[in-house]
Short mmCIF file of C-alpha atoms in Angstrom, two decimals:
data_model
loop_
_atom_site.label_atom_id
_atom_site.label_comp_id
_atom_site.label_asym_id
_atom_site.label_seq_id
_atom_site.Cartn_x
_atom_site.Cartn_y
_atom_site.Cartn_z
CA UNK I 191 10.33 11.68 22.57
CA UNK I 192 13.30 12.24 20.18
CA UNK I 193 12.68 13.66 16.99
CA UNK I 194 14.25 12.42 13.65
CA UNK I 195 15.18 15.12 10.99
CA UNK I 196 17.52 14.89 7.64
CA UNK I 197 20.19 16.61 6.90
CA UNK I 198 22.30 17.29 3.56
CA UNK I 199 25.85 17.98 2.97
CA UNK I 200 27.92 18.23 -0.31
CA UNK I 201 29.71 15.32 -0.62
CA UNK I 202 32.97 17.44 -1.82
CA UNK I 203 32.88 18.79 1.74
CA UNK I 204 31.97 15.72 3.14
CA UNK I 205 34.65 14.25 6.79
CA UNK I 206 33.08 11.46 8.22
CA UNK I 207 35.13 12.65 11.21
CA UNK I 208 32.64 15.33 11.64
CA UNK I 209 30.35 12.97 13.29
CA UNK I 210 29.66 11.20 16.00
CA UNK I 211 30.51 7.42 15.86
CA UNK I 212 27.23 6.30 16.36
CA UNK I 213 25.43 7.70 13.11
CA UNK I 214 28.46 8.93 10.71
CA UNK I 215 28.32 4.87 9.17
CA UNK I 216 24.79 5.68 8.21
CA UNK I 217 24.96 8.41 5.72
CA UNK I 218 23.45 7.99 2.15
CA UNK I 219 24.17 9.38 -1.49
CA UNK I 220 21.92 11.27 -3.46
CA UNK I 221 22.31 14.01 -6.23
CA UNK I 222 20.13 16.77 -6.57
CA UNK I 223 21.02 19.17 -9.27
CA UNK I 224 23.69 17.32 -10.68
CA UNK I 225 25.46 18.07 -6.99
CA UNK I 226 26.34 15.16 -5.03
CA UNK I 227 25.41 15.22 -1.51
CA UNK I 228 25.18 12.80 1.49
CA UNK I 229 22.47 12.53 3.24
CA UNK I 230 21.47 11.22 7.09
CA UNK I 231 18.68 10.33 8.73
CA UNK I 232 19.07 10.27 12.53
CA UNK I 233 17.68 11.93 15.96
CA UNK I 234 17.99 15.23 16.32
CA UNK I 235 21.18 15.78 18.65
CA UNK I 236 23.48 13.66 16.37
CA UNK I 237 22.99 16.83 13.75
CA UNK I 238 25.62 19.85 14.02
CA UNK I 239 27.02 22.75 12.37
CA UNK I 240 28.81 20.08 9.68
CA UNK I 241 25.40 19.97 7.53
CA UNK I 242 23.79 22.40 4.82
CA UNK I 243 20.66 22.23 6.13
CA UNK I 244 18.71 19.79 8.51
CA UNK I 245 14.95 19.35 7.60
CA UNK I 246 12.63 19.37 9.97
CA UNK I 247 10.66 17.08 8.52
CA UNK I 248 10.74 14.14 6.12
CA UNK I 249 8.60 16.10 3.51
CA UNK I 250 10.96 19.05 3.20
CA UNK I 251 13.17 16.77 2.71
CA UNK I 252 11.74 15.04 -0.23
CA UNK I 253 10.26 18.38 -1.34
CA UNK I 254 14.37 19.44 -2.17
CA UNK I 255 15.00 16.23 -3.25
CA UNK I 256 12.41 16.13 -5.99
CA UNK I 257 11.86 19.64 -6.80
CA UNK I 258 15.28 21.09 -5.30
CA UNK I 259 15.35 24.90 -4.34
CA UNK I 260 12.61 27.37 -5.14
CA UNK I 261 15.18 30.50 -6.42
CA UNK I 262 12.10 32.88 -7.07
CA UNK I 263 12.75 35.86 -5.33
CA UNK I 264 9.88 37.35 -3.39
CA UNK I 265 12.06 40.26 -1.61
CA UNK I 266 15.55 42.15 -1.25
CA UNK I 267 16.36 44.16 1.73
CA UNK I 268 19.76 46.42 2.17
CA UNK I 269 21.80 46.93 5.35
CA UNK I 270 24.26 49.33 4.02
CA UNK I 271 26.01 49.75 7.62
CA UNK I 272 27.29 46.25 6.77
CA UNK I 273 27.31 46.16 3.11
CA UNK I 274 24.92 43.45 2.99
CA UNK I 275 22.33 42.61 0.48
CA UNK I 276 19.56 40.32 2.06
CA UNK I 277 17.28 37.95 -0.28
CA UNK I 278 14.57 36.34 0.82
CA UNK I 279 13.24 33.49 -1.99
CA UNK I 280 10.02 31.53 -2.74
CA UNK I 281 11.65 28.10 -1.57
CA UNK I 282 9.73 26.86 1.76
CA UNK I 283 12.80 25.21 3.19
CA UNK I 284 15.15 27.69 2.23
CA UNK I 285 13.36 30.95 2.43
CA UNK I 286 16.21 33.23 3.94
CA UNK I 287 16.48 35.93 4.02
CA UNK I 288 20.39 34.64 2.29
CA UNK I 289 22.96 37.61 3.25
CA UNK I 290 25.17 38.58 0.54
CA UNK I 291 28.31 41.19 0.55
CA UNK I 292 27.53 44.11 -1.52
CA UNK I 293 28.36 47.92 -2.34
CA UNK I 294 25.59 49.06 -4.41
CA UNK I 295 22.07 48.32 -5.63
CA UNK I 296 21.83 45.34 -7.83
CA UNK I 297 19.74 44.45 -10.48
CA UNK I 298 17.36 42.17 -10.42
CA UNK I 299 20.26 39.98 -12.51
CA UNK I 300 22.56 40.77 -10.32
CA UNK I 301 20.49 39.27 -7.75
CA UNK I 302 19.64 36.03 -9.70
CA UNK I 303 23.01 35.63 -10.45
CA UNK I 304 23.99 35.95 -6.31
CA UNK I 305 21.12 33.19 -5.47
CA UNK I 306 21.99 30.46 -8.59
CA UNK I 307 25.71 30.98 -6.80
CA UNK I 308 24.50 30.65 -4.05
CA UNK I 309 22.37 27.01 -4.43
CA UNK I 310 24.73 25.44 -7.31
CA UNK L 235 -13.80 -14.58 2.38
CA UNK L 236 -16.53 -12.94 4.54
CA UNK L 237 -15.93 -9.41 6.12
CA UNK L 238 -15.24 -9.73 9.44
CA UNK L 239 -15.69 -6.79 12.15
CA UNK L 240 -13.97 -6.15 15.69
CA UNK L 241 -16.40 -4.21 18.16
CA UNK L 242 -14.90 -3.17 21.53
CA UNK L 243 -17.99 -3.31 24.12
CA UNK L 244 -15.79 -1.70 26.76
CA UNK L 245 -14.62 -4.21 28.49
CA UNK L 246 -13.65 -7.03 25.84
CA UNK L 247 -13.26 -7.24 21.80
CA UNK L 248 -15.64 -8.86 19.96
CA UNK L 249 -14.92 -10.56 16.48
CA UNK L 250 -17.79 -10.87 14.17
CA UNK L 251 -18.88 -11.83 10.73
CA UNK L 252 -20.44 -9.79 8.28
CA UNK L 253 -23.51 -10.95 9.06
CA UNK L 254 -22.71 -9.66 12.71
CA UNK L 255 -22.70 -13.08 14.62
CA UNK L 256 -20.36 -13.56 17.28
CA UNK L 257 -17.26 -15.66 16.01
CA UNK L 258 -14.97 -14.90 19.30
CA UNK L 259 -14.97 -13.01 22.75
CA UNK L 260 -13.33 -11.37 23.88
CA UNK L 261 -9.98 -11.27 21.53
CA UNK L 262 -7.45 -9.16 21.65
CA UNK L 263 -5.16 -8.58 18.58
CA UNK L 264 -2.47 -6.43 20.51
CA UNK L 265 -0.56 -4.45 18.22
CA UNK L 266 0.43 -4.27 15.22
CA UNK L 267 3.09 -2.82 12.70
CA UNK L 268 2.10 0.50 11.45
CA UNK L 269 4.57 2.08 8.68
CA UNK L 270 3.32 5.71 9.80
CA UNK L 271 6.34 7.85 10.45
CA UNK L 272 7.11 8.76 6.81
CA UNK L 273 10.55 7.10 6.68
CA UNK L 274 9.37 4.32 4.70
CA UNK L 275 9.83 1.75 7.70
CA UNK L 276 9.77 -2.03 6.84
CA UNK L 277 10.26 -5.24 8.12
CA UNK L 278 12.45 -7.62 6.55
CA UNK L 279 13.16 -11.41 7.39
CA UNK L 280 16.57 -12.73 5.24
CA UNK L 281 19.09 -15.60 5.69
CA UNK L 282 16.16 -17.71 4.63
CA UNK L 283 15.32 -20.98 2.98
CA UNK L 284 12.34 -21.38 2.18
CA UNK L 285 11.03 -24.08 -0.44
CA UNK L 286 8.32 -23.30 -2.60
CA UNK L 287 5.56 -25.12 -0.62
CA UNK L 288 5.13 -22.88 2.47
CA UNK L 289 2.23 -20.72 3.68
CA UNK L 290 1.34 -17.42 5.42
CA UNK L 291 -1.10 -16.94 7.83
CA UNK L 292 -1.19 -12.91 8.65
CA UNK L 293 -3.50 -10.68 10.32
CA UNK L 294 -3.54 -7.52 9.09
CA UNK L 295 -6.04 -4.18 8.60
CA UNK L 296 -6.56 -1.08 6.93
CA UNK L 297 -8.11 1.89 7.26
CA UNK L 298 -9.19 1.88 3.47
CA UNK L 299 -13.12 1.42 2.97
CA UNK L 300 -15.24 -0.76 0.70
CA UNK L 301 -14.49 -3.81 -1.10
CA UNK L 302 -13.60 -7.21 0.24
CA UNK L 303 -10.69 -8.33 2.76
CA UNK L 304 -7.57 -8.40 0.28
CA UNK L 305 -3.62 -8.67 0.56
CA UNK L 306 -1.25 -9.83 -1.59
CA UNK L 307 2.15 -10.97 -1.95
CA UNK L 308 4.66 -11.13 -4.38
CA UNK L 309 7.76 -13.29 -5.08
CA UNK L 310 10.74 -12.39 -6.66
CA UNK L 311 11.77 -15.02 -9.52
CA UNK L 312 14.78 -14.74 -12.04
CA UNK L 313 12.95 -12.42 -14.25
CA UNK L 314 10.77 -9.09 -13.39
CA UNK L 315 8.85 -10.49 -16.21
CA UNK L 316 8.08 -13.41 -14.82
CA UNK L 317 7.13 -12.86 -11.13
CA UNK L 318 4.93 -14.47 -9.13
CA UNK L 319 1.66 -13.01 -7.42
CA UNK L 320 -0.12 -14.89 -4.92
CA UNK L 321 -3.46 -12.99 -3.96
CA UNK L 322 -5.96 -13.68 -1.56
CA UNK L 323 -9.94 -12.77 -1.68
CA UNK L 324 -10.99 -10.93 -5.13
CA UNK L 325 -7.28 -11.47 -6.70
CA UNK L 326 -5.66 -13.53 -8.99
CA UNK L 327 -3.55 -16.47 -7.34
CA UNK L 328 -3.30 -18.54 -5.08
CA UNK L 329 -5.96 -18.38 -2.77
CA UNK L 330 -6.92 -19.61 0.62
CA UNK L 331 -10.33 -19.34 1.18
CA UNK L 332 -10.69 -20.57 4.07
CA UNK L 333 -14.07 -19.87 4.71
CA UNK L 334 -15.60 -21.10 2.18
CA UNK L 335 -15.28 -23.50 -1.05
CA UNK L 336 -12.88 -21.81 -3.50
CA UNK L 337 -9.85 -23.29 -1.48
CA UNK L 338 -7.91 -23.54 -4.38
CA UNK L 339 -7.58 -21.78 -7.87
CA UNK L 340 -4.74 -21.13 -10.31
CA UNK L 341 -2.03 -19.19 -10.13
CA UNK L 342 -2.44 -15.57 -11.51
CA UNK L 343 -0.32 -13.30 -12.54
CA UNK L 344 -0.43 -9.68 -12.52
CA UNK L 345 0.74 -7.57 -15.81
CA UNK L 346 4.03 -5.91 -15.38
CA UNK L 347 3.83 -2.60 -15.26
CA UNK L 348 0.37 -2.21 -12.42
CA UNK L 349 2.32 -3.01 -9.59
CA UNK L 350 4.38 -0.39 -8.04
CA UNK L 351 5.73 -3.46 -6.14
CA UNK L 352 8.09 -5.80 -7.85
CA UNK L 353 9.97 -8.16 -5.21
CA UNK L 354 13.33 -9.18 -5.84
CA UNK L 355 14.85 -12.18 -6.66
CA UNK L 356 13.91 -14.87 -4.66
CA UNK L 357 12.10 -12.65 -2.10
CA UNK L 358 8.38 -12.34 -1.34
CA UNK L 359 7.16 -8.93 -1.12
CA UNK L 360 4.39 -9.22 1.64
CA UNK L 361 2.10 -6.01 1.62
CA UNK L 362 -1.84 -5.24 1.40
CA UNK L 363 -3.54 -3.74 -1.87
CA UNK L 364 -6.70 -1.62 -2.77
CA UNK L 365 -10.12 -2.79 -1.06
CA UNK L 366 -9.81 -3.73 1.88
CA UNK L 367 -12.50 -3.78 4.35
CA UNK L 368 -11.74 -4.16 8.11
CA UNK L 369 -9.68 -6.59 9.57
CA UNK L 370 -8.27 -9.19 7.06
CA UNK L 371 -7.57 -12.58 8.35
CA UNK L 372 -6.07 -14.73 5.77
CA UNK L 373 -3.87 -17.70 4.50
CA UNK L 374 -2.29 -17.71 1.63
CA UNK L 375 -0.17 -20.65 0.06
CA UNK L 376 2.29 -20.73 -2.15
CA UNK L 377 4.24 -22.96 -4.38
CA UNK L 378 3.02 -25.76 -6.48
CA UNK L 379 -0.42 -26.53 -6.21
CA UNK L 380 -0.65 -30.56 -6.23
CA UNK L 381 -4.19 -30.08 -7.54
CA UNK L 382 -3.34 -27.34 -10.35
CA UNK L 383 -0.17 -27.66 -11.27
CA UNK L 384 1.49 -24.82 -12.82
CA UNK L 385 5.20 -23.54 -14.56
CA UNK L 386 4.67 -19.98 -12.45
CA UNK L 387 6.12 -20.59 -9.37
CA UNK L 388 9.73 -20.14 -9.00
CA UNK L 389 12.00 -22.84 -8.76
CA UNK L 390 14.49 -21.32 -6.15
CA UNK L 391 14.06 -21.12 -2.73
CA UNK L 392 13.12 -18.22 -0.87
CA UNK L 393 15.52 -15.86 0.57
CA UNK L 394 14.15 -12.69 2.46
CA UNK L 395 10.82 -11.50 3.14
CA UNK L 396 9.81 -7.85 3.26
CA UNK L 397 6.72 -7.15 5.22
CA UNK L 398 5.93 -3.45 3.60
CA UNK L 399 3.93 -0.98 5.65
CA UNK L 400 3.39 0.38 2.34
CA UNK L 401 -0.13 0.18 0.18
CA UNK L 402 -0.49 0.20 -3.47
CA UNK L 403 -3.12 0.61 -5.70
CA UNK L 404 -3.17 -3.20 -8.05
CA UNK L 405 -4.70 -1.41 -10.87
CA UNK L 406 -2.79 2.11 -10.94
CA UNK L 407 0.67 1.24 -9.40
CA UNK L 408 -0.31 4.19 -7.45
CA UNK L 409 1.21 3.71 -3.66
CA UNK L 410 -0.47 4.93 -1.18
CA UNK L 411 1.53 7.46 1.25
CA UNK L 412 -1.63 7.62 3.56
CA UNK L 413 -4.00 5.15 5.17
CA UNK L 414 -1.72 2.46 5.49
CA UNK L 415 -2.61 -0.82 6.23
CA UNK L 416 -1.58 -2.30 10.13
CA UNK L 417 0.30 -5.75 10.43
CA UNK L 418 -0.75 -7.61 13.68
CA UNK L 419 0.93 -10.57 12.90
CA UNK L 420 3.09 -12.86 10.32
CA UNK L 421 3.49 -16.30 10.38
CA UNK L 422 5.10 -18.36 7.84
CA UNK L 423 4.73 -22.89 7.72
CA UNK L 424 7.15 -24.53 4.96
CA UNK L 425 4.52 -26.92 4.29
CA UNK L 426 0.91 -26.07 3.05
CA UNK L 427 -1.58 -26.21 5.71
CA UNK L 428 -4.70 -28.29 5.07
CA UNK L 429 -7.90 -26.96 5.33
CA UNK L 430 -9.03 -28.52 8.20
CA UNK L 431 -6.30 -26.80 10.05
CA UNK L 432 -7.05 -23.38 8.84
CA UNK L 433 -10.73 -23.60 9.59
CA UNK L 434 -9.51 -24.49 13.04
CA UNK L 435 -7.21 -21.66 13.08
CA UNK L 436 -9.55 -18.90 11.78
CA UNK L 437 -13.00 -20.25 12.75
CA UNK L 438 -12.27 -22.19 16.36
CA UNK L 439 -9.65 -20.71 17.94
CA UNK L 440 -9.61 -17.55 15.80
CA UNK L 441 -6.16 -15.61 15.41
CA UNK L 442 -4.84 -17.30 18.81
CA UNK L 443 -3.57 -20.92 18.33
CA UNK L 444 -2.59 -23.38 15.50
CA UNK L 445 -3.50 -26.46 15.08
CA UNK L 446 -0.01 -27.44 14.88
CA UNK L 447 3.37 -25.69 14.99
CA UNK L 448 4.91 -28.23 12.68
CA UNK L 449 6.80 -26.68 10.06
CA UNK L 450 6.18 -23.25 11.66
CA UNK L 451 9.76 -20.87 10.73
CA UNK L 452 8.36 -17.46 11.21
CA UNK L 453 6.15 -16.17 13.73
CA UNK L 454 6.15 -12.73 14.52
CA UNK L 455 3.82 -11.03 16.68
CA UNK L 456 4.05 -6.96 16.12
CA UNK L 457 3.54 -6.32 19.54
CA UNK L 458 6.92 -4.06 20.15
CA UNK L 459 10.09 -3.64 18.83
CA UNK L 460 12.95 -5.34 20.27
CA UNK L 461 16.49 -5.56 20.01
CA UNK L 462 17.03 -9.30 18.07
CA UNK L 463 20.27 -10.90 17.54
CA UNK L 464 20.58 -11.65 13.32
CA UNK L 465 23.85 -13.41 11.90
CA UNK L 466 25.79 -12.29 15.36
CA UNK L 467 24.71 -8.68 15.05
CA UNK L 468 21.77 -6.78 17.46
CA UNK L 469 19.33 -4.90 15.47
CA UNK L 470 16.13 -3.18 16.35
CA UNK L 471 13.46 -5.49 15.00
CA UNK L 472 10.62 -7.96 15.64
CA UNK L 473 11.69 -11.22 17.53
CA UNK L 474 10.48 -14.39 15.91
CA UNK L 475 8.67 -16.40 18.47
CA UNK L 476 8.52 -19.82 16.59
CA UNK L 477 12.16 -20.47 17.90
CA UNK L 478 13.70 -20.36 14.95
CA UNK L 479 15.67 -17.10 14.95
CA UNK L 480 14.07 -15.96 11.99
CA UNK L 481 13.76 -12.43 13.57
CA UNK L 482 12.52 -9.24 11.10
CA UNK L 483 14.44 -6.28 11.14
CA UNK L 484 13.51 -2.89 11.14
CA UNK L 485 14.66 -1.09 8.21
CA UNK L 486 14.90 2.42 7.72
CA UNK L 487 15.47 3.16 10.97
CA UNK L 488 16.71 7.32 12.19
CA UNK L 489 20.59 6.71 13.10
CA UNK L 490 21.11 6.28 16.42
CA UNK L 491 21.86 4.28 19.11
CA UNK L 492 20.16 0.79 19.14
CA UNK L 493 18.32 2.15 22.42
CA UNK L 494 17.69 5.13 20.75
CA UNK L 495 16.14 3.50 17.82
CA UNK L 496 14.25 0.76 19.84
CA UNK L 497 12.79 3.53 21.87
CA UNK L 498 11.54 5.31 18.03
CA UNK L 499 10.25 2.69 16.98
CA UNK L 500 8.18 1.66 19.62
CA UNK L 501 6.53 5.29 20.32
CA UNK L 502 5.84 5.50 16.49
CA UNK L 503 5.71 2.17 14.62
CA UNK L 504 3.55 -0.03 16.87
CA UNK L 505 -0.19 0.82 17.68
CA UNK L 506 -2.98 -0.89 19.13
CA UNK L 507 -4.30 -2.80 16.16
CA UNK L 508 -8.21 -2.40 17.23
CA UNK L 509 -8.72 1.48 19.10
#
């Protein structure tokens, strides 16, 4: 049986030619944050790499929509190979771990800084 | 209005009064309407005109415990402040008792501000309360009581009718996100049935036939979901058997095709109203 998920995109990046036909008549407005973003209900394999992020369910959903993102930071990881920072965050629907570029050890500012740029 | 009980023996369904005599066997209620996929899934019936004599004869249930058999339903009038409730069993409003003697009493109207549920204008908000026991089998009327007149019903016609899946609490406003209620069927006369006629309906030929289908503009029947034709467009929806095109429409749908969607619905908003 098909399963229906949600999925958010900014509305300033926001082409309705991104989608297919059949659902792209059927997105919805809502601001979280102060950020304007559409929103769409539909079965699964309408959803593609044009979103944000696609909740699973219908309570993750409303979980960002009420409470928005979760930017506690519960771990940071280096790959210094790649020059990457990785930051992994209390949120349940956006845990990471988020991969940022970066040269040297941050702070713990520079880190909250990175994820609040990250989720505007 | 008497509790009244469904027992499956195995073989057939057995309706039966609180005091546990047989009213009907075997009886089978089909399914029903079940708002139980989280999407907030309704059914709503517009393009309507519907004067302010009608009533609704619904069978619904709900898994909530204790107290008596109760539903409710609001209309929409010009002003929030001034809508309309028409209860059944244990609430204010209109009531149809149509088991026993209290056939008639005067309007209520509920506080604003303890209802989560507010209809709009000109629209009745159809949808089950706190306390309700088992199956509830009821008839309400609306509009102006020739007996008890009274200045609280609205003067316009009715527009739309939402059939909720949703439950809320009459005293807290609080809805109710589980344990909600099952509609099994919705019928809607634009005249006021007479009491003879609902005894016949509820105690002869219990949930299966009217008396008569005169003035009879909705009937739905929440077996399945099917794609309906409204205002020259297909939708997913419930089809209105009483002929008049008065289908509901499944709102809140997951985007899709209307296959798609017909298919959703019927794996997760219909279920066997007695398991």
């Amino acid at each position: 049986m098909m399963k229906a998920k949600t999925g958010i995109i900014k509305t300033v990046n926001f082409n309705p030619e991104n989608y297919s036909e059949v659902v792209r008549g059927s997105f919805t407005d809502v601001v979280q944050s102060g950020e304007d973003y559409k929103v769409l209900t539909a079965f699964e394999h309408y959803f593609n790499e044009y979103f944000d992020h696609v909740f699973d369910t219908v309570e993750g959903y409303q979980v960002w929509l009420e409470k928005g993102v979760n930017k506690n930071i519960t771990n940071v990881e280096y790959d210094w190979n790649n020059e990457k920072a990785h930051i992994t965050i209390a949120d349940t629907n956006f845990p990471g771990p988020h991969e940022f570029d970066c040269t040297t050890t941050w702070t713990e500012q520079d880190c909250i800084d990175a994820i609040n740029q990250f989720f505007l | 209005m008497a509790d009244l009980k469904i027992y499956n023996n195995g073989e057939n369904k057995i309706l039966m009064s609180a005091g546990d005599r047989i009213i009907r066997q075997p009886y089978d209620f089909m399914y029903a309407f079940h708002n139980r996929a989280g999407l907030g899934n309704y059914i709503l019936v517009d393009g309507l005109n519907i004067p302010q004599y009608y009533t609704i004869i619904s069978w619904f249930k709900s898994p909530i415990g204790g107290g008596a058999g109760t539903s409710q339903h609001l209309i929409g009038t010009k002003s929030v402040a001034d809508y309309t409730s028409i209860g059944s069993y244990g609430q204010s409003g209109h009531v149809k008792n149509f088991t026993g003697t209290d056939y008639r009493t005067e309007t209520g109207r509920i506080a604003v501000g303890t209802l989560t549920f507010i209809a709009n204008i000109n629209e009745i908000l159809y949808c089950s309360v706190d306390n309700i026991n088992n199956i509830g089998s009821l008839g309400h009327r609306g509009g102006i009581d020739e007996e008890v007149p009274t200045t609280d019903i609205p003067t316009d016609n009715i527009e739309s009718i939402t059939i909720s899946g949703n439950v809320s609490n009459l005293s807290t406003g609080a809805i109710r996100t589980t344990a909600l209620p099952m509609f099994s069927t919705f019928s809607l006369f634009d005249r006021i049935l007479t009491l003879p006629e609902l005894k016949y309906y509820y105690n002869n030929r219990i949930g299966a036939n009217f008396q008569s289908r005169l003035g009879l503009i909705i009937d739905l029947n929440f077996n399945n979901a099917a794609i309906v034709t409204i205002g020259g467009v297909d939708y997913v929806g419930v089809e209105d058997v009483s002929g008049n095109g008065n289908h509901g429409r499944i709102v809140n749908l997951p985007a899709g095709t209307l296959q798609e969607q017909l298919d959703w619905a019927n794996a997760n908003l219909f279920v066997p109203f007695i398991s």
